Coordinates of C-alpha atoms in Angstrom, one line a residue:
Chain A
M1 CA -7.3 30.9 20.9
R2 CA -5.3 31.8 17.9
I3 CA -4.9 35.5 18.5
F4 CA -1.8 35.8 16.3
N5 CA -3.7 34.4 13.3
F6 CA -5.8 37.5 13.4
F7 CA -2.9 39.5 11.9
R8 CA -2.0 36.9 9.3
P9 CA -3.9 37.1 6.0
A10 CA -5.0 33.9 4.4
Q11 CA -2.4 32.7 1.9
P12 CA -2.4 30.3 -1.1
A13 CA -0.3 27.1 -0.6
K14 CA 3.4 27.8 -1.0
P15 CA 5.3 25.9 -3.7
E16 CA 7.2 23.8 -1.1
S17 CA 4.1 23.1 1.0
S18 CA 2.8 19.6 1.3
A19 CA -0.6 20.7 -0.1
H20 CA 1.1 22.1 -3.2
Q21 CA 2.9 18.9 -3.7
A22 CA -0.4 17.0 -3.3
K23 CA -2.0 19.1 -6.0
E24 CA 0.9 18.6 -8.4
R25 CA 1.1 14.8 -7.9
L26 CA -2.7 14.5 -8.5
Q27 CA -2.5 16.6 -11.6
I28 CA 0.2 14.4 -13.1
V29 CA -1.3 11.1 -12.3
M30 CA -4.9 12.1 -13.2
A31 CA -3.9 13.6 -16.5
H32 CA -2.5 10.2 -17.5
E33 CA -5.5 8.3 -16.2
R34 CA -8.0 10.5 -18.0
A35 CA -6.1 10.2 -21.2
N36 CA -6.1 6.4 -21.0
R37 CA -9.6 6.0 -19.6
D38 CA -11.3 4.6 -22.7
G39 CA -8.3 3.2 -24.5
P40 CA -7.0 -0.4 -24.1
D41 CA -4.3 -1.1 -21.6
F42 CA -1.5 -1.0 -24.2
L43 CA 1.5 -1.7 -22.1
P44 CA 1.0 -5.5 -21.8
L45 CA 0.3 -5.7 -25.5
L46 CA 3.3 -3.5 -26.3
Q47 CA 5.5 -5.8 -24.2
Q48 CA 4.2 -8.9 -25.8
E49 CA 4.8 -7.6 -29.3
L50 CA 8.3 -6.3 -28.5
L51 CA 9.2 -9.7 -27.0
A52 CA 7.8 -11.5 -30.0
V53 CA 10.0 -9.5 -32.3
I54 CA 13.1 -9.9 -30.1
A55 CA 12.4 -13.6 -29.6
K56 CA 12.7 -14.1 -33.4
Y57 CA 16.4 -13.3 -33.1
V58 CA 17.5 -14.3 -29.5
D59 CA 16.3 -16.5 -26.7
V60 CA 14.9 -14.1 -24.0
D61 CA 13.8 -15.1 -20.6
Q62 CA 10.4 -13.4 -19.9
N63 CA 11.6 -12.9 -16.3
K64 CA 14.6 -10.9 -17.5
V65 CA 12.5 -8.2 -19.0
E66 CA 12.3 -5.0 -17.0
V67 CA 9.9 -2.3 -17.9
K68 CA 10.2 1.0 -16.1
L69 CA 8.0 4.0 -16.4
D70 CA 8.4 7.5 -15.2
R71 CA 5.4 9.8 -15.6
A72 CA 6.3 13.5 -15.3
K73 CA 4.3 16.6 -16.1
D74 CA 5.3 17.2 -19.7
V75 CA 7.0 14.0 -20.7
S76 CA 6.9 10.4 -19.7
T77 CA 9.7 7.9 -20.3
L78 CA 9.3 4.2 -20.9
E79 CA 12.4 2.2 -20.4
V80 CA 12.6 -1.4 -21.4
N81 CA 15.6 -3.5 -20.3
I82 CA 15.9 -6.9 -21.9
E83 CA 18.7 -9.0 -20.6
L84 CA 20.2 -11.0 -23.6
P85 CA 21.7 -14.4 -22.9
S86 CA 25.5 -14.5 -23.0
R87 CA 26.8 -16.0 -26.2
K88 CA 28.4 -19.4 -26.0
P89 CA 31.1 -19.7 -28.7
E90 CA 30.5 -23.4 -29.7
T91 CA 26.8 -23.5 -30.2
N92 CA 25.5 -22.2 -33.5
R93 CA 22.1 -21.4 -32.0
R94 CA 23.5 -18.2 -30.7
R95 CA 25.2 -16.9 -33.8
P96 CA 25.3 -13.2 -34.3
V97 CA 21.8 -11.8 -34.5
L98 CA 21.6 -10.9 -38.2
Q99 CA 23.0 -14.1 -39.5
G100 CA 20.5 -16.1 -37.4
A101 CA 17.8 -14.0 -39.0
T102 CA 18.6 -14.7 -42.6
S103 CA 19.3 -18.4 -42.2
S104 CA 16.5 -19.5 -39.8
P105 CA 15.8 -23.2 -40.2
Chain B
M1 CA 7.0 -19.2 4.2
G2 CA 5.7 -15.6 4.4
Q3 CA 2.9 -14.5 6.5
I4 CA -0.2 -13.0 4.8
I5 CA -1.7 -10.1 6.8
V6 CA -4.9 -8.4 5.8
M7 CA -5.6 -4.8 6.7
T8 CA -9.4 -4.6 6.9
S9 CA -12.2 -2.7 8.5
G10 CA -15.5 -3.0 6.6
K11 CA -16.0 0.8 6.8
G12 CA -14.2 3.1 4.4
G13 CA -12.0 6.1 5.4
V14 CA -10.8 4.7 8.7
G15 CA -7.1 4.4 7.7
K16 CA -6.6 1.0 6.0
T17 CA -4.3 2.3 3.3
T18 CA -2.4 4.7 5.7
S19 CA -1.9 1.7 8.1
S20 CA -0.9 -0.7 5.3
A21 CA 1.7 1.7 4.1
A22 CA 3.0 2.3 7.6
F23 CA 3.1 -1.3 8.6
A24 CA 4.8 -2.4 5.3
T25 CA 7.4 0.3 5.7
G26 CA 7.8 -0.5 9.4
F27 CA 8.5 -4.2 8.7
A28 CA 10.9 -3.3 6.0
L29 CA 12.8 -0.8 8.2
R30 CA 13.3 -3.7 10.6
G31 CA 14.9 -5.8 7.9
H32 CA 11.9 -8.0 7.0
K33 CA 11.3 -8.3 3.3
T34 CA 7.8 -7.0 2.8
V35 CA 5.3 -6.5 -0.1
V36 CA 2.1 -4.5 0.2
I37 CA -0.7 -5.2 -2.2
D38 CA -3.6 -2.9 -3.2
F39 CA -6.8 -5.0 -3.4
D40 CA -9.0 -2.0 -4.2
V41 CA -9.4 -2.7 -7.9
G42 CA -10.7 0.3 -9.9
L43 CA -9.9 2.7 -7.0
R44 CA -6.2 2.4 -6.7
N45 CA -4.7 4.7 -4.0
L46 CA -1.9 2.8 -2.3
D47 CA 0.5 4.0 -5.0
L48 CA -0.2 7.6 -4.1
V49 CA 0.1 7.0 -0.4
M50 CA 3.4 5.2 -1.0
G51 CA 4.6 7.9 -3.4
C52 CA 5.3 5.6 -6.3
E53 CA 2.3 6.5 -8.6
R54 CA 4.6 7.8 -11.4
R55 CA 6.4 4.5 -11.7
V56 CA 3.5 2.0 -12.0
V57 CA 3.8 0.0 -15.2
F58 CA 2.0 -3.3 -14.7
D59 CA -0.4 -4.2 -11.9
F60 CA -1.8 -7.1 -9.8
I61 CA -4.5 -7.7 -12.4
N62 CA -2.0 -7.9 -15.3
V63 CA -0.2 -10.6 -13.3
I64 CA -3.4 -12.5 -12.5
N65 CA -4.3 -12.4 -16.2
G66 CA -0.8 -13.5 -17.3
E67 CA -0.1 -10.3 -19.1
A68 CA 3.0 -9.5 -17.0
K69 CA 5.3 -11.4 -14.7
L70 CA 5.1 -10.8 -11.0
G71 CA 8.6 -9.4 -10.9
Q72 CA 7.7 -6.8 -13.5
A73 CA 4.6 -5.5 -11.6
L74 CA 6.4 -5.2 -8.2
V75 CA 7.5 -1.6 -7.6
K76 CA 10.6 -1.3 -5.4
D77 CA 10.4 1.5 -2.9
K78 CA 13.0 4.1 -3.4
R79 CA 13.5 5.1 0.2
V80 CA 13.5 1.8 2.1
D81 CA 15.2 -1.5 1.3
N82 CA 13.2 -4.7 1.4
L83 CA 10.0 -2.9 0.5
Y84 CA 7.9 -3.6 -2.5
I85 CA 4.5 -2.4 -3.7
L86 CA 2.1 -4.3 -5.9
P87 CA -0.3 -1.7 -7.2
T88 CA -3.7 -2.6 -8.6
S89 CA -5.6 -1.8 -11.8
Q90 CA -7.3 1.6 -12.0
T91 CA -9.4 0.6 -15.0
R92 CA -10.8 -2.8 -14.2
D93 CA -13.2 -4.0 -11.5
K94 CA -13.3 -6.4 -8.6
D95 CA -14.4 -9.3 -10.8
A96 CA -10.9 -9.5 -12.1
L97 CA -9.9 -10.9 -8.7
T98 CA -10.4 -14.6 -9.3
K99 CA -9.7 -16.9 -6.3
E100 CA -7.3 -19.0 -8.4
G101 CA -5.5 -16.0 -9.8
V102 CA -5.0 -14.4 -6.3
E103 CA -3.9 -17.7 -4.9
A104 CA -1.2 -18.2 -7.5
V105 CA 0.2 -14.7 -6.8
M106 CA 0.0 -15.3 -3.0
E107 CA 1.9 -18.6 -3.3
E108 CA 4.6 -17.0 -5.4
L109 CA 4.9 -14.0 -3.0
R110 CA 5.0 -16.3 0.1
K111 CA 8.3 -17.9 -1.2
E112 CA 10.0 -14.6 -1.5
F113 CA 8.7 -12.3 1.2
E114 CA 8.4 -12.5 5.0
F115 CA 5.3 -10.3 5.2
I116 CA 2.6 -9.9 2.6
I117 CA 0.2 -7.1 3.5
C118 CA -3.2 -7.1 1.7
D119 CA -4.7 -3.6 1.8
S120 CA -8.4 -4.4 1.6
P121 CA -11.1 -2.2 0.0
A122 CA -14.0 -1.0 2.1
G123 CA -17.2 -3.1 2.1
I124 CA -17.8 -6.8 2.3
E125 CA -17.9 -7.7 -1.3
R126 CA -15.6 -9.5 -3.6
G127 CA -12.5 -7.2 -3.2
A128 CA -12.7 -7.3 0.6
L129 CA -13.4 -11.0 0.6
M130 CA -10.4 -11.8 -1.7
A131 CA -8.2 -9.6 0.5
L132 CA -9.0 -11.5 3.6
Y133 CA -9.4 -15.0 2.1
F134 CA -5.8 -16.1 2.3
A135 CA -4.9 -14.2 5.5
D136 CA -2.9 -15.8 8.4
Q137 CA -3.3 -12.6 10.4
A138 CA -5.8 -9.7 10.3
I139 CA -5.3 -6.2 11.5
I140 CA -8.8 -4.7 12.1
V141 CA -8.6 -0.9 11.6
T142 CA -11.3 0.8 13.7
N143 CA -12.1 4.4 14.6
P144 CA -13.6 5.1 18.0
E145 CA -17.0 5.7 16.4
V146 CA -20.2 3.7 16.4
S147 CA -20.4 2.8 12.7
S148 CA -16.8 1.8 12.4
V149 CA -17.0 -0.5 15.5
R150 CA -20.1 -2.2 14.2
D151 CA -18.6 -2.7 10.7
S152 CA -15.4 -4.1 12.3
D153 CA -17.5 -6.7 14.1
R154 CA -19.1 -7.6 10.8
I155 CA -15.6 -8.1 9.3
L156 CA -14.5 -10.3 12.2
G157 CA -17.5 -12.5 11.5
M158 CA -16.4 -12.8 7.8
L159 CA -12.9 -13.7 8.9
A160 CA -14.2 -16.4 11.2
A161 CA -16.6 -17.9 8.5
R162 CA -15.3 -17.1 5.1
S163 CA -11.5 -17.1 5.2
R164 CA -9.5 -20.0 3.7
R165 CA -8.5 -21.0 7.3
A166 CA -12.1 -21.2 8.3
E167 CA -13.1 -23.1 5.2
L168 CA -10.3 -25.7 5.6
G169 CA -10.9 -26.0 9.4
Q170 CA -7.4 -24.8 10.2
A171 CA -6.4 -22.6 13.1
P172 CA -8.3 -19.3 12.9
V173 CA -6.9 -16.1 11.5
T174 CA -5.0 -14.2 14.3
E175 CA -6.9 -11.0 15.0
H176 CA -5.4 -7.6 16.0
L177 CA -7.2 -4.4 16.8
L178 CA -5.7 -1.1 15.5
L179 CA -7.6 1.9 16.9
T180 CA -7.0 4.9 14.7
R181 CA -7.9 8.6 14.7
Y182 CA -8.0 8.4 18.5
D183 CA -8.3 11.8 20.2
P184 CA -7.4 11.4 23.9
S185 CA -8.7 14.9 24.9
R186 CA -12.2 14.2 23.4
V187 CA -12.1 10.8 25.2
E188 CA -11.4 12.6 28.4
R189 CA -14.3 15.0 27.8
G190 CA -16.5 12.0 27.3
E191 CA -17.1 12.8 23.6
M192 CA -15.4 9.8 22.1
L193 CA -15.5 6.0 22.9
N194 CA -12.3 5.1 24.9
V195 CA -10.0 2.3 24.1
D196 CA -11.5 0.1 26.8
D197 CA -15.0 0.6 25.5
V198 CA -13.9 -0.6 22.0
L199 CA -11.9 -3.5 23.4
E200 CA -14.9 -4.6 25.5
I201 CA -17.2 -4.6 22.5
L202 CA -14.9 -6.2 19.9
A203 CA -13.1 -8.5 22.4
I204 CA -9.9 -8.9 20.3
P205 CA -6.3 -8.1 21.4
L206 CA -5.1 -4.5 21.0
L207 CA -2.2 -4.0 18.7
G208 CA -2.0 -0.2 18.8
V209 CA -3.7 3.2 19.3
I210 CA -2.9 5.7 16.6
P211 CA -3.7 9.3 17.7
E212 CA -5.5 11.7 15.4
S213 CA -2.7 13.6 13.9
Q214 CA -2.1 16.3 11.3
A215 CA 1.0 14.3 10.2
V216 CA -1.2 11.8 8.4
L217 CA -2.6 14.3 5.8
R218 CA 0.8 15.9 5.5
A219 CA 2.4 12.5 4.8
S220 CA -0.2 11.5 2.2
N221 CA 0.1 14.9 0.5
V222 CA 3.8 14.1 -0.3
G223 CA 3.5 10.3 -0.7
L224 CA 5.5 9.4 2.4
P225 CA 4.3 6.6 4.7
V226 CA 3.6 8.4 8.0
I227 CA 5.8 6.0 9.9
L228 CA 8.8 7.8 8.2
D229 CA 7.7 11.0 9.9
E230 CA 9.5 9.9 13.0
T231 CA 8.8 13.0 15.0
S232 CA 5.1 12.8 14.7
N233 CA 2.8 11.1 17.2
A234 CA 1.2 9.0 14.5
G235 CA 4.6 7.9 13.2
M236 CA 5.8 6.9 16.6
A237 CA 2.5 5.1 17.4
Y238 CA 2.8 3.1 14.2
A239 CA 6.5 2.2 15.0
D240 CA 5.3 0.9 18.4
A241 CA 2.5 -1.1 16.8
V242 CA 4.9 -2.7 14.4
A243 CA 7.3 -3.6 17.3
R244 CA 4.3 -5.2 19.2
F245 CA 3.3 -7.1 16.1
L246 CA 6.9 -8.5 16.0
G247 CA 6.5 -9.7 19.6
E248 CA 8.1 -6.8 21.6
Q249 CA 6.5 -5.4 24.7
V250 CA 5.9 -1.7 24.2
E251 CA 3.8 0.5 26.3
H252 CA 0.9 2.4 24.7
R253 CA 2.1 6.0 24.6
F254 CA -0.7 8.0 23.1
V255 CA -3.9 7.2 24.9
K256 CA -3.7 10.0 27.5
P257 CA -4.2 13.7 26.5
V258 CA -1.1 15.9 26.3
K259 CA -1.1 18.7 28.8
R260 CA -0.8 22.1 27.0
G261 CA 0.5 25.2 28.6
L262 CA -1.0 28.6 28.1
F263 CA 1.7 29.7 25.7
S264 CA 1.2 26.8 23.3
R265 CA -2.6 27.4 23.4
L266 CA -2.1 31.0 22.5
L267 CA 0.1 30.1 19.6
G268 CA -2.5 27.6 18.5
R269 CA 0.0 24.9 17.8
P270 CA -1.6 21.4 17.5
A271 CA -0.6 18.8 20.1

């Protein structure tokens, strides 16, 4: 049926084609998976240790910790947002961070 | 309290993940806060189909094991409001799905979401059982093909016997049939089981018929749920099925073959 296809040579996927996008997405995600295949799942541990360090100085709510990741071809970014509690002026529990650190009870 | 919906089939490759992504997106587009969960531990793919694979930090198993909070593992969709994805682990296996762990996550999600869609793995082992165990409703994804229909019947048996509703003697899980990869022209030529054949054999209510469509592969290539391809037959068929699930009366549009003129045949354009 496709008589016009006869005149069209076979072409590799164009950069904007969906097949090209599929290949690129797979390459990115699989490169990361292969690299981490035998290693431990470090993100939960990293988060626990980061929190433990921060908790030494301020009260942090576990639920107010946001971890964002963006994997790209050459570089990945890990973004950790920790919401710190607002300081109440009267209570000395939330003194400036460094002071609290040196004079912990 | 949110409704838990399992997308299941027994057989692999029939369109569970495609359908989970489409339904979740469809519910969210209509303003219902929805989360879709990947139960295929070790073979994660929902993230790719939803196009959020680069943003996965923590997963369902991390939450079950207490290594992350649920809110940290939920990935918010960038295109559609009210839509969240809970990806699974790519490195662990199905044994990580403990009944108590899954239950705790489900109870927490029920409080916050209207619809919780569980994308089941193929098979009838632990992963598939855990995906269907807490379900209130089940969408059985079936291809008009002998092995798929038989496997669907097997899964219907599991829903009736091994779901939590069955074990507690509650009202049974509500069943819906979603017939996918349907090719009306092959049906007309007598080369494929027709809708009525499948309905007669499985004897459950029909939710929708999704036509075989090139849009499905195109959509998964780019990580876009096919329901967002609003001009495609498959996209429209999913939108209709979502409307029916929500109680609307919508006619089945894609069960008859499309008449093609000489010109479109010559150009070789797909229907």
